[in-house]
Coordinates of C-alpha atoms and ligand atoms in Angstrom, one line a residue:
Chain A
M1 CA 28.2 19.2 -40.6
S2 CA 27.9 21.0 -37.2
N3 CA 25.4 19.6 -34.7
L4 CA 25.5 21.7 -31.6
I5 CA 22.6 20.0 -29.8
A6 CA 24.1 16.6 -30.2
S7 CA 27.5 17.6 -29.0
T8 CA 26.2 19.0 -25.7
A9 CA 23.3 16.7 -25.1
P10 CA 23.9 13.8 -22.6
K11 CA 24.8 10.5 -24.2
A12 CA 24.1 7.0 -23.0
R13 CA 26.8 5.6 -20.9
K14 CA 27.7 1.9 -20.9
L15 CA 25.8 -0.2 -18.4
T16 CA 28.1 -2.2 -16.1
P17 CA 28.2 -6.0 -16.2
E18 CA 26.5 -6.1 -12.8
E19 CA 23.7 -3.9 -14.0
I20 CA 23.3 -6.0 -17.1
H21 CA 23.2 -9.2 -15.1
D22 CA 20.5 -7.9 -12.8
I23 CA 18.4 -6.5 -15.6
E24 CA 18.7 -9.8 -17.5
H25 CA 17.5 -11.6 -14.4
E26 CA 14.4 -9.4 -14.2
K27 CA 13.6 -9.9 -17.9
T28 CA 13.1 -13.6 -17.2
H29 CA 9.9 -12.8 -15.3
Y30 CA 8.1 -10.8 -18.0
P31 CA 7.1 -11.5 -21.6
Y32 CA 8.0 -7.9 -22.8
A33 CA 11.1 -5.8 -22.2
Q34 CA 9.1 -2.7 -21.5
A35 CA 7.9 -4.3 -18.3
V36 CA 11.3 -4.1 -16.7
G37 CA 11.8 -0.4 -17.4
L38 CA 11.2 0.6 -13.8
E39 CA 13.1 -2.4 -12.4
A40 CA 16.1 -1.5 -14.6
L41 CA 16.0 2.1 -13.4
K42 CA 15.9 0.8 -9.8
I43 CA 18.9 -1.5 -10.6
V44 CA 20.9 1.5 -11.9
Q45 CA 19.9 3.5 -8.9
K46 CA 21.0 0.7 -6.6
Y47 CA 24.5 0.8 -8.1
Q48 CA 24.9 4.5 -8.9
G49 CA 22.8 6.1 -6.2
W50 CA 20.6 8.0 -8.6
V51 CA 19.5 8.0 -12.3
S52 CA 21.4 10.4 -14.4
D53 CA 20.4 11.3 -18.0
E54 CA 23.3 9.1 -19.1
S55 CA 22.0 6.2 -17.1
L56 CA 18.4 6.7 -18.3
L57 CA 19.5 6.8 -22.0
A58 CA 21.6 3.7 -21.4
V59 CA 18.6 1.8 -20.0
A60 CA 16.4 3.0 -22.8
D61 CA 19.0 1.8 -25.4
Y62 CA 19.4 -1.5 -23.7
L63 CA 15.7 -2.3 -23.4
E64 CA 15.0 -0.6 -26.8
L65 CA 12.5 1.7 -25.3
P66 CA 11.8 5.3 -26.4
P67 CA 13.8 7.5 -23.9
D68 CA 10.8 9.8 -23.4
E69 CA 8.6 7.0 -22.4
L70 CA 11.1 5.7 -19.9
E71 CA 11.6 9.3 -18.6
G72 CA 7.8 9.4 -18.2
V73 CA 8.0 6.4 -15.9
A74 CA 11.1 7.6 -14.1
T75 CA 9.4 10.9 -13.2
F76 CA 6.1 9.3 -12.2
F77 CA 7.6 7.4 -9.3
N78 CA 8.5 9.0 -6.0
M79 CA 11.5 6.7 -5.3
I80 CA 13.4 7.1 -8.6
F81 CA 15.9 9.9 -8.0
R82 CA 16.7 12.0 -11.1
R83 CA 19.1 14.1 -9.1
P84 CA 22.0 13.0 -7.0
V85 CA 21.2 12.1 -3.4
G86 CA 23.4 11.6 -0.3
K87 CA 24.8 8.3 0.9
N88 CA 22.0 7.9 3.4
V89 CA 18.5 8.8 2.2
I90 CA 16.3 9.6 5.2
L91 CA 12.7 8.9 4.4
L92 CA 10.6 10.5 7.1
C93 CA 7.0 9.4 7.2
D94 CA 4.7 12.5 7.2
S95 CA 1.3 10.7 6.9
V96 CA -1.5 10.9 9.4
A97 CA -0.5 8.5 12.2
C98 CA 3.0 9.9 12.3
W99 CA 1.7 13.4 12.1
M100 CA -0.5 12.8 15.1
L101 CA 2.5 11.6 17.1
G102 CA 4.7 14.5 16.2
C103 CA 6.6 13.9 12.9
D104 CA 6.6 17.7 12.3
G105 CA 8.7 18.1 15.4
L106 CA 11.1 15.4 14.3
K107 CA 11.4 17.0 10.9
A108 CA 12.4 20.3 12.6
H109 CA 14.9 18.4 14.7
I110 CA 16.6 16.8 11.7
T111 CA 16.6 20.1 9.9
K112 CA 18.3 21.8 12.8
R113 CA 20.8 19.0 13.3
L114 CA 21.8 18.5 9.6
G115 CA 20.9 21.9 8.2
I116 CA 18.8 20.5 5.4
E117 CA 15.1 20.9 4.3
Y118 CA 13.1 18.3 2.5
G119 CA 14.7 17.5 -0.8
Q120 CA 18.1 18.8 0.2
T121 CA 21.4 17.0 0.7
T122 CA 24.1 17.8 3.3
A123 CA 27.3 19.4 2.0
D124 CA 29.3 16.3 3.0
N125 CA 26.9 14.2 0.8
L126 CA 26.1 12.0 3.8
F127 CA 22.3 12.7 4.1
T128 CA 19.3 13.5 1.9
L129 CA 16.0 14.2 3.6
I130 CA 12.8 13.2 1.9
P131 CA 9.2 12.9 3.2
V132 CA 7.5 9.6 2.4
P133 CA 3.8 8.5 2.6
C134 CA 2.7 6.1 5.3
L135 CA 5.2 3.3 5.8
G136 CA 2.7 0.8 7.1
A137 CA 4.0 0.8 10.6
C138 CA 1.5 3.2 12.2
D139 CA 1.3 1.3 15.4
K140 CA 4.9 2.2 15.9
A141 CA 4.7 5.8 14.8
P142 CA 6.7 8.0 14.3
V143 CA 8.6 6.0 11.7
M144 CA 11.3 6.6 9.1
M145 CA 13.7 4.7 6.9
I146 CA 17.4 5.2 6.4
G147 CA 18.5 3.3 3.3
N148 CA 16.8 -0.1 3.5
D149 CA 16.1 -0.1 7.3
T150 CA 12.9 1.0 9.0
H151 CA 13.1 2.7 12.4
R152 CA 10.1 2.9 14.6
N153 CA 8.9 4.7 17.7
L154 CA 11.3 7.6 17.0
T155 CA 12.2 10.3 19.4
P156 CA 14.8 13.2 18.8
A157 CA 17.2 11.1 20.9
T158 CA 16.9 7.9 18.8
I159 CA 17.2 10.0 15.6
D160 CA 20.4 11.5 16.9
A161 CA 21.8 8.1 17.7
L162 CA 21.0 6.9 14.1
I163 CA 22.6 10.0 12.6
D164 CA 25.6 9.6 14.8
A165 CA 26.0 6.0 13.6
C166 CA 25.8 7.0 9.9
Q167 CA 28.4 9.8 10.5
A168 CA 30.7 7.4 12.3
R169 CA 30.5 5.1 9.3
G170 CA 31.3 8.1 7.1
Chain B
M1 CA -9.6 -35.3 16.8
T2 CA -7.4 -32.3 16.2
T3 CA -9.0 -28.9 16.6
L4 CA -8.7 -26.6 13.7
T5 CA -7.2 -23.1 14.2
N6 CA -9.4 -20.1 14.8
K7 CA -6.6 -17.8 13.7
P8 CA -5.8 -19.0 10.2
L9 CA -4.0 -15.8 9.2
T10 CA -1.7 -15.4 12.1
K11 CA -1.3 -18.8 13.6
N12 CA 2.3 -19.1 12.4
I13 CA 3.3 -15.6 13.4
E14 CA 5.5 -14.9 16.3
I15 CA 7.1 -11.4 16.3
G16 CA 10.8 -11.6 16.9
R17 CA 11.4 -15.1 15.4
A18 CA 12.2 -15.7 11.7
P19 CA 9.3 -16.7 9.6
F20 CA 8.7 -20.4 9.0
T21 CA 10.8 -22.1 6.3
F22 CA 9.0 -24.2 3.7
A23 CA 9.6 -27.3 5.8
Q24 CA 8.4 -25.7 9.1
Y25 CA 5.4 -24.3 7.4
Q26 CA 4.5 -27.6 5.8
A27 CA 5.0 -29.4 9.2
A28 CA 2.5 -26.9 10.7
G29 CA -0.1 -28.1 8.2
G30 CA 0.8 -25.8 5.3
Y31 CA 0.4 -26.5 1.6
Q32 CA -2.6 -28.9 2.2
S33 CA -4.8 -26.7 0.0
V34 CA -2.7 -27.2 -3.1
G35 CA -3.4 -30.9 -3.3
K36 CA -7.0 -30.4 -2.5
A37 CA -7.3 -27.8 -5.2
L38 CA -5.6 -29.9 -7.8
A39 CA -8.1 -32.6 -7.2
M40 CA -11.1 -30.3 -7.8
K41 CA -12.6 -28.7 -11.0
P42 CA -11.5 -25.0 -11.2
R43 CA -15.2 -23.8 -11.3
D44 CA -16.0 -25.8 -8.2
L45 CA -13.1 -24.2 -6.5
M46 CA -14.3 -20.8 -7.4
K47 CA -17.8 -21.7 -6.2
L48 CA -16.3 -22.9 -2.9
V49 CA -14.6 -19.6 -2.3
Q50 CA -17.8 -17.8 -3.3
D51 CA -19.9 -19.8 -0.9
S52 CA -17.4 -19.1 2.0
G53 CA -18.5 -15.5 1.9
L54 CA -14.9 -14.2 1.7
G55 CA -15.0 -10.5 0.8
G56 CA -11.9 -8.7 -0.6
R57 CA -9.7 -7.2 2.0
G58 CA -8.3 -4.5 -0.3
G59 CA -11.0 -2.0 0.7
A60 CA -14.1 -2.6 -1.4
G61 CA -15.1 -5.9 0.2
F62 CA -16.5 -7.5 -3.0
N63 CA -17.1 -11.3 -2.8
T64 CA -13.8 -12.9 -3.9
G65 CA -15.2 -16.1 -5.5
L66 CA -17.8 -14.1 -7.4
K67 CA -15.0 -11.7 -8.7
W68 CA -13.0 -14.7 -9.8
S69 CA -16.0 -16.3 -11.6
F70 CA -16.0 -13.5 -14.3
I71 CA -12.8 -14.9 -15.8
P72 CA -13.4 -16.5 -19.1
E73 CA -12.6 -20.2 -19.8
P74 CA -9.0 -20.9 -20.7
D75 CA -8.0 -20.5 -24.3
G76 CA -4.5 -21.8 -24.1
G77 CA -2.9 -18.3 -23.7
P78 CA -1.4 -16.8 -20.6
R79 CA -3.6 -15.8 -17.6
Y80 CA -2.5 -13.9 -14.6
L81 CA -3.0 -13.6 -10.9
V82 CA -1.6 -10.4 -9.4
V83 CA -1.4 -9.9 -5.7
N84 CA -1.8 -6.2 -4.6
A85 CA 0.8 -5.7 -2.0
D86 CA 1.2 -2.0 -2.6
E87 CA -0.2 -1.1 0.8
M88 CA 0.0 2.7 1.0
E89 CA -3.4 3.7 2.4
P90 CA -2.5 6.0 5.3
G91 CA -3.0 4.2 8.6
T92 CA -2.9 0.7 7.1
F93 CA -0.3 -1.8 8.3
K94 CA -1.7 -5.3 7.9
D95 CA -0.3 -6.7 4.7
R96 CA 3.2 -5.8 5.8
L97 CA 2.7 -8.0 8.9
L98 CA 1.4 -11.0 6.9
M99 CA 4.2 -10.9 4.3
E100 CA 7.1 -10.3 6.7
H101 CA 6.1 -12.9 9.2
D102 CA 4.4 -15.8 7.2
P103 CA 5.3 -15.4 3.5
H104 CA 4.5 -19.1 2.8
L105 CA 0.8 -18.4 3.6
L106 CA 0.7 -15.9 0.8
V107 CA 2.6 -18.2 -1.6
E108 CA 0.3 -21.1 -0.8
G109 CA -2.8 -18.9 -1.3
M110 CA -1.4 -17.7 -4.6
I111 CA -0.8 -21.2 -5.9
T112 CA -4.3 -22.4 -4.8
A113 CA -5.9 -19.3 -6.3
S114 CA -4.0 -19.8 -9.5
I115 CA -5.3 -23.4 -9.7
A116 CA -8.8 -22.1 -9.5
L117 CA -8.2 -19.4 -12.1
Q118 CA -6.0 -21.6 -14.2
A119 CA -3.4 -18.8 -14.1
T120 CA -0.1 -19.5 -15.8
M121 CA 1.9 -16.7 -14.1
S122 CA 1.5 -14.9 -10.7
Y123 CA 3.0 -11.6 -9.6
I124 CA 3.3 -10.0 -6.2
F125 CA 3.1 -6.2 -6.8
L126 CA 5.1 -5.1 -3.7
R127 CA 5.5 -1.7 -2.3
G128 CA 9.2 -0.8 -2.9
E129 CA 9.8 0.4 0.7
Y130 CA 8.8 -3.0 2.1
K131 CA 12.4 -4.4 2.1
E132 CA 11.9 -7.0 4.8
A133 CA 8.8 -8.3 3.1
E134 CA 10.7 -8.5 -0.2
A135 CA 13.5 -10.6 1.3
A136 CA 11.0 -12.9 3.1
L137 CA 8.9 -13.4 -0.1
L138 CA 11.9 -14.1 -2.4
K139 CA 13.2 -16.7 0.1
A140 CA 9.8 -18.3 0.4
I141 CA 9.3 -18.4 -3.4
A142 CA 12.7 -19.9 -3.9
E143 CA 12.0 -22.6 -1.3
A144 CA 8.6 -23.4 -3.0
Y145 CA 10.3 -23.8 -6.4
E146 CA 12.9 -26.1 -4.8
A147 CA 10.1 -28.2 -3.2
G148 CA 8.3 -28.5 -6.6
M149 CA 5.4 -26.4 -5.5
L150 CA 6.2 -23.9 -8.2
G151 CA 7.4 -24.3 -11.8
Q152 CA 6.6 -27.1 -14.2
H153 CA 4.1 -29.7 -13.1
I154 CA 3.6 -28.6 -9.5
A155 CA 3.3 -31.3 -6.8
G156 CA 3.5 -33.9 -9.6
S157 CA 0.4 -32.6 -11.4
T158 CA -0.2 -31.4 -14.9
F159 CA -0.5 -27.8 -13.6
S160 CA 2.4 -25.4 -14.0
L161 CA 2.8 -22.0 -12.4
D162 CA 5.6 -19.4 -12.1
M163 CA 5.8 -16.6 -9.5
A164 CA 7.7 -13.4 -9.3
V165 CA 7.9 -10.3 -7.1
H166 CA 7.7 -6.8 -8.7
T167 CA 8.8 -4.0 -6.4
S168 CA 7.3 -0.7 -7.1
A169 CA 8.8 2.7 -6.4
G170 CA 6.3 4.6 -4.4
R171 CA 3.0 5.9 -5.8
Y172 CA -0.3 5.3 -4.0
I173 CA -2.3 5.2 -7.3
C174 CA -0.5 1.9 -8.2
G175 CA -2.7 0.3 -5.7
E176 CA -5.8 1.0 -7.9
E177 CA -6.0 -2.3 -9.8
T178 CA -6.0 -1.0 -13.4
A179 CA -3.2 1.5 -12.6
L180 CA -1.3 -1.4 -11.0
I181 CA -1.7 -3.3 -14.3
N182 CA -0.3 -0.4 -16.2
A183 CA 2.6 -0.1 -13.8
L184 CA 3.4 -3.8 -14.1
E185 CA 3.5 -3.4 -17.9
G186 CA 6.2 -0.8 -17.3
K187 CA 3.9 2.2 -18.1
R188 CA 3.0 5.3 -16.1
A189 CA 0.4 4.2 -13.6
N190 CA -2.7 6.0 -14.8
P191 CA -5.9 4.0 -14.2
R192 CA -7.6 2.4 -17.2
F193 CA -11.1 2.7 -18.3
K194 CA -13.5 -0.1 -17.2
P195 CA -15.0 -2.0 -18.9
P196 CA -13.3 -4.1 -20.0
F197 CA -12.6 -5.4 -16.5
P198 CA -9.2 -7.0 -15.8
Q199 CA -10.7 -10.5 -15.5
V200 CA -11.4 -10.3 -19.2
S201 CA -8.7 -8.0 -20.5
G202 CA -6.0 -7.1 -17.9
L203 CA -2.2 -7.5 -18.0
W204 CA -1.1 -7.4 -21.7
G205 CA -4.8 -7.7 -22.7
R206 CA -5.1 -11.2 -21.0
P207 CA -7.4 -12.4 -18.3
T208 CA -6.1 -11.1 -14.9
L209 CA -7.3 -11.2 -11.3
V210 CA -6.0 -8.6 -8.9
N211 CA -6.5 -9.4 -5.2
N212 CA -5.2 -8.0 -1.9
V213 CA -2.6 -9.9 0.1
E214 CA -4.9 -10.6 3.0
T215 CA -7.7 -11.8 0.7
I216 CA -5.3 -14.4 -0.8
C217 CA -4.0 -15.4 2.6
N218 CA -7.6 -16.6 3.4
I219 CA -7.6 -19.1 0.6
P220 CA -5.5 -21.9 2.1
G221 CA -7.8 -22.1 5.1
I222 CA -11.0 -22.1 3.1
V223 CA -9.8 -24.8 0.7
S224 CA -8.1 -26.9 3.4
H225 CA -10.8 -26.8 6.0
G226 CA -14.0 -26.0 4.1
V227 CA -16.8 -23.5 4.0
D228 CA -18.5 -24.5 7.3
W229 CA -15.3 -24.0 9.3
F230 CA -14.7 -20.6 7.7
K231 CA -18.2 -19.4 8.3
A232 CA -18.1 -20.4 11.9
L233 CA -15.0 -18.1 12.4
G234 CA -17.1 -15.0 12.0
I235 CA -19.6 -13.4 14.4
N236 CA -22.7 -11.3 13.9
G237 CA -23.6 -13.3 10.8
Q238 CA -20.2 -12.9 9.1
S239 CA -17.6 -15.4 7.8
G240 CA -13.9 -15.7 8.6
T241 CA -11.4 -13.6 10.4
R242 CA -9.6 -10.4 9.4
I243 CA -6.8 -8.2 10.6
S244 CA -7.9 -5.1 12.3
G245 CA -6.0 -2.7 14.4
V246 CA -5.7 0.8 15.8
S247 CA -3.2 3.6 15.5
G248 CA -3.2 7.0 17.2
R249 CA -3.2 7.7 20.9
V250 CA -4.5 4.4 22.3
K251 CA -2.7 2.5 25.0
R252 CA -1.6 -0.4 22.8
P253 CA -1.5 0.5 19.2
G254 CA -1.3 -2.6 17.0
C255 CA -3.2 -5.0 14.8
W256 CA -4.7 -8.4 15.5
E257 CA -6.6 -11.2 13.8
M258 CA -10.2 -11.2 15.0
P259 CA -13.6 -12.5 13.9
V260 CA -15.2 -10.6 11.0
G261 CA -18.1 -8.7 12.6
T262 CA -16.2 -7.6 15.8
T263 CA -17.4 -4.2 16.9
F264 CA -15.3 -1.0 16.8
R265 CA -15.6 -0.7 20.5
T266 CA -14.0 -4.1 21.1
V267 CA -11.0 -3.3 18.9
I268 CA -10.4 0.1 20.5
E269 CA -11.2 -0.7 24.1
E270 CA -10.2 -4.3 24.4
Y271 CA -7.5 -5.1 21.8
A272 CA -5.9 -1.6 21.9
G273 CA -6.6 -1.0 25.6
G274 CA -8.6 2.2 25.2
M275 CA -7.3 5.8 24.9
Q276 CA -4.1 6.9 26.5
D277 CA -4.5 8.6 29.9
G278 CA -5.4 12.3 29.4
Y279 CA -6.9 11.8 25.9
A280 CA -10.5 11.2 24.9
L281 CA -11.8 9.7 21.7
K282 CA -13.2 12.4 19.5
A283 CA -13.7 10.5 16.3
F284 CA -12.1 7.7 14.2
L285 CA -11.4 6.8 10.7
P286 CA -12.6 3.2 10.4
G287 CA -10.5 1.9 7.5
G288 CA -7.7 4.1 6.3
G289 CA -7.3 7.7 5.2
S290 CA -9.9 7.5 2.5
T291 CA -12.9 6.8 4.7
D292 CA -15.4 9.1 6.4
F293 CA -14.9 9.9 10.1
L294 CA -17.2 8.0 12.5
M295 CA -18.1 9.3 16.0
P296 CA -18.1 7.7 19.5
E297 CA -21.8 7.0 19.0
H298 CA -20.8 4.5 16.2
L299 CA -18.5 2.4 18.5
D300 CA -21.0 -0.4 18.9
L301 CA -21.3 -1.0 15.2
P302 CA -19.9 -4.4 14.0
M303 CA -17.2 -4.0 11.4
I304 CA -19.3 -5.2 8.5
P305 CA -19.2 -3.2 5.2
G306 CA -23.0 -2.8 5.0
D307 CA -23.4 -1.6 8.6
V308 CA -20.6 0.9 8.3
A309 CA -22.0 2.2 5.0
K310 CA -25.3 2.8 6.7
A311 CA -23.5 4.9 9.3
G312 CA -22.1 7.0 6.4
S313 CA -18.6 5.6 6.1
R314 CA -16.7 2.7 4.6
L315 CA -15.0 -0.2 6.4
G316 CA -12.1 0.1 3.9
T317 CA -9.0 -1.7 5.2
S318 CA -10.5 -2.0 8.8
L319 CA -7.4 -0.4 10.3
L320 CA -8.7 2.2 12.6
M321 CA -7.1 5.6 13.3
V322 CA -8.3 7.4 16.4
L323 CA -8.6 11.2 16.5
D324 CA -8.1 12.3 20.1
D325 CA -9.5 15.5 21.7
K326 CA -6.1 17.2 21.7
T327 CA -5.5 16.9 18.0
C328 CA -7.0 19.4 15.5
P329 CA -9.5 17.7 13.1
I330 CA -8.8 20.4 10.5
G331 CA -5.0 19.7 10.8
C332 CA -5.7 16.0 10.5
V333 CA -7.8 16.5 7.3
H334 CA -5.1 18.8 6.0
N335 CA -2.5 16.1 6.4
L336 CA -4.6 13.6 4.6
I337 CA -5.5 15.9 1.7
K338 CA -1.8 16.8 1.3
F339 CA -1.1 13.1 0.8
F340 CA -3.9 12.7 -1.7
A341 CA -2.9 15.8 -3.6
H342 CA 0.6 14.5 -3.9
E343 CA -0.4 11.1 -5.0
S344 CA -3.0 12.2 -7.6
C345 CA -2.0 10.7 -11.0
G346 CA -3.0 14.0 -12.7
W347 CA -5.6 12.6 -15.1
C348 CA -8.8 14.4 -14.0
T349 CA -9.3 18.0 -13.1
P350 CA -11.2 17.7 -9.8
C351 CA -8.4 15.5 -8.4
R352 CA -5.3 17.1 -10.0
D353 CA -6.4 20.8 -9.5
G354 CA -9.1 20.4 -6.8
L355 CA -7.0 18.7 -4.2
P356 CA -4.1 21.2 -4.1
W357 CA -6.8 23.9 -4.0
V358 CA -8.4 22.2 -1.0
E359 CA -5.0 21.8 0.6
H360 CA -4.3 25.5 0.2
I361 CA -7.6 26.5 1.8
L362 CA -7.0 24.2 4.8
L363 CA -3.6 25.7 5.3
K364 CA -5.2 29.2 5.2
L365 CA -7.8 28.1 7.8
E366 CA -5.1 26.8 10.1
R367 CA -3.3 30.1 9.9
G368 CA -6.4 32.0 10.7
E369 CA -6.5 33.5 7.2
G370 CA -9.6 31.6 6.0
T371 CA -13.1 33.0 5.3
L372 CA -16.6 31.6 5.6
K373 CA -16.6 31.5 1.8
D374 CA -13.6 29.1 1.9
I375 CA -15.7 26.7 3.9
D376 CA -18.4 26.8 1.1
I377 CA -15.6 26.1 -1.4
L378 CA -14.6 23.1 0.5
K379 CA -18.1 21.7 0.4
E380 CA -18.3 22.4 -3.3
A381 CA -15.0 20.7 -3.9
C382 CA -16.3 17.5 -2.2
G383 CA -19.2 17.6 -4.7
Y384 CA -16.7 17.8 -7.6
M385 CA -14.8 14.9 -6.3
A386 CA -17.9 12.7 -5.6
P387 CA -18.0 9.2 -7.1
G388 CA -18.7 9.3 -10.9
N389 CA -17.0 12.6 -11.5
T390 CA -13.5 11.2 -11.7
F391 CA -11.8 8.4 -13.5
C392 CA -10.9 6.4 -10.4
A393 CA -11.8 6.2 -6.7
L394 CA -8.8 8.2 -5.5
A395 CA -10.6 11.6 -5.5
P396 CA -13.9 10.3 -4.0
G397 CA -11.8 8.6 -1.3
A398 CA -9.9 11.9 -0.6
A399 CA -13.2 13.7 -0.2
E400 CA -14.4 11.3 2.5
P401 CA -12.4 12.5 5.5
L402 CA -13.1 16.1 4.4
Q403 CA -16.8 15.8 3.9
S404 CA -17.3 14.0 7.2
A405 CA -15.1 16.5 9.0
L406 CA -17.3 19.3 7.6
K407 CA -20.4 17.4 8.8
Y408 CA -19.2 16.7 12.4
F409 CA -16.8 19.6 13.1
M410 CA -18.4 22.5 11.3
D411 CA -18.2 24.6 14.5
E412 CA -14.4 24.0 14.5
F413 CA -14.1 25.1 10.9
V414 CA -15.9 28.3 11.8
E415 CA -13.7 28.8 14.9
H416 CA -10.7 28.5 12.6
V417 CA -12.0 31.3 10.4
N418 CA -12.3 33.5 13.4
H419 CA -9.2 32.6 15.4
G420 CA -7.0 30.2 13.4
C421 CA -5.9 26.9 15.0
K422 CA -5.9 26.9 18.8
Y423 CA -4.6 23.3 19.2
Q424 CA -1.1 22.9 20.5
R425 CA 1.3 21.7 17.8
H426 CA 3.0 18.4 18.5
Ligands
FMN501 C1 -6.2 4.9 -5.1 C2 -6.4 3.5 -4.7 C3 -5.4 2.8 -4.0 C4 -5.6 1.5 -3.7 N1 -4.6 0.8 -3.0 C5 -4.7 -0.5 -2.7 C6 -3.6 -1.2 -2.0 O1 -2.6 -0.6 -1.7 N2 -3.8 -2.5 -1.8 C7 -5.0 -3.2 -2.1 O2 -5.1 -4.3 -1.9 N3 -6.0 -2.5 -2.7 C8 -5.9 -1.2 -3.0 N4 -6.9 -0.6 -3.7 C9 -8.1 -1.4 -4.1 C10 -7.8 -2.1 -5.4 O3 -8.1 -1.3 -6.5 C11 -8.6 -3.4 -5.5 O4 -9.9 -3.1 -5.3 C12 -8.1 -4.5 -4.6 O5 -6.8 -4.7 -4.8 C13 -8.9 -5.7 -5.0 O6 -8.5 -6.8 -4.1 P1 -9.6 -7.5 -3.2 O7 -10.8 -7.8 -4.1 O8 -8.9 -8.7 -2.8 O9 -10.0 -6.6 -2.1 C14 -6.8 0.8 -4.0 C15 -7.8 1.5 -4.7 C16 -7.6 2.8 -5.1 C17 -8.7 3.5 -5.8
SF4_502 S1 -9.2 10.5 -9.7 FE1 -7.2 11.3 -9.4 S2 -5.9 9.5 -9.3 FE2 -7.8 8.8 -10.1 S3 -7.5 8.9 -12.4 FE3 -8.4 10.9 -11.7 S4 -6.6 12.2 -11.4 FE4 -5.9 10.0 -11.4

């Protein structure tokens, strides 16, 4: 029997032992598996950089959740990446305090330096630029994150230095 | 006689040094409230918190002990305390400070609150981007388990409690308490219909209390030192202290612990050092992006929810944002509306469709492509987003900066129709 859809549709991959270990740890905090759906997606993203269809299906399988429901969660949250991103995700705050202190100019500076707009990734896969709502450091605006680190009181010069450091690491 | 602190929220905070470990925190007088709470009847504990006059610090300011008292008597099943640490209100940066620099204060507050509520499990619903806070909290929780302050039979009592951190992934609506409950259950974070209220039917249909980080950080002091001490901390007839602060073009942007009832002028002019040279105060948002602008004539108001409401705004998170005379008020509102439009959960029409529409009109005005009719549409949209017309408070909150800008800066809206934006872009 031919089944064209099934042969081309993405299939669940196997979760890695590290992913399974971390998901199992999260499960100990909740009475129901569904509650760790988002945590599991974040775990996969931590190891793989983003959440592919194959990863999403794997998590759904593992937690015995309907894939559509998990996809509904994945697409609801700003910080779950359903497309590949660069090695360094730049989250530039564009909320009101940072706006008042010139984040639009900083965005233009980054775009000029790296040649990417919001939502884009550099050709060398080193950087993805994404706007982020208020990072809760408004007294030190303008602010952005690269990966897990928050950087405050930004100027074009400090941004250049941060980008240089990422490029030097490769 | 030892004098009791008048800065219970920040007494252990020293920027630049690592937060206190369990042992250091305990040596500084920490975890006293747990023993006191265990020796009290839960209902008496709730009453104590109610009598202290503590109001929620998440934005609405509702009496915390009264909010707790709506929880039904234990029936042997699970009960939950959830701390709202999703801080995403534009211009708000207080919970981050408390969690990064004194995580044990929050953990102690959660244990003591859980004793009052007879909660069996407690969660911290933490904003995903707050990586430093996550690390600090996980360490503090692990230390508390090790010291027997969490887990089975805490501090040698019959009371048991577990605690875990849930990290979110960036959606403002998760801060709304019923949306937060859905998110914690692993669902899309649309708000729920109320009633039933979470105290009766919350997380997995069980009794649940959702409280802000700063609210819970007040609990150890109140239970350790008593109602009279707490009441004496406030001024202008208020109880306690709270974290207020200022962002925008002031000389010393920042946040500080101060008596509840302090005036806006004191915060802006004394704590924050006044406006930067060359800038004048044009207006300010008193408590986050979802509050109405107030004007310089309101500076002498004390930061008390009722007084601020009488002036036509809300105290909200009490983190002020100043609008200076060189920044376009329409551009400022445009930035805020863009945020709210992006963060709408999509459930109700005035919010899902209205906000992008408003955003588009504001963009047109900035470009000099707007019409007088557009200004009427903006006014109309504020009506559609008014309280009661939508499922949750996101849309009414989004309307607040817009409706107040229309009230105070109408001449500038009209000017934009005629000439576009004349302010210099930063
Ligand atoms: C859209 C929206 C976002 C909110 N975000 C937060 C938040 O990030 N943190 C918070 O403590 N409360 C937030 N709130 C308020 C909560 O719904 C709730 O009132 C609060 O957590 C209750 O705590 P409290 O009684 O201790 O103030 C938000 C409300 C709305 C409508
Ligand atoms: S007001 Fe907005 S955020 Fe709130 S339920 Fe309606 S659509 Fe969702």
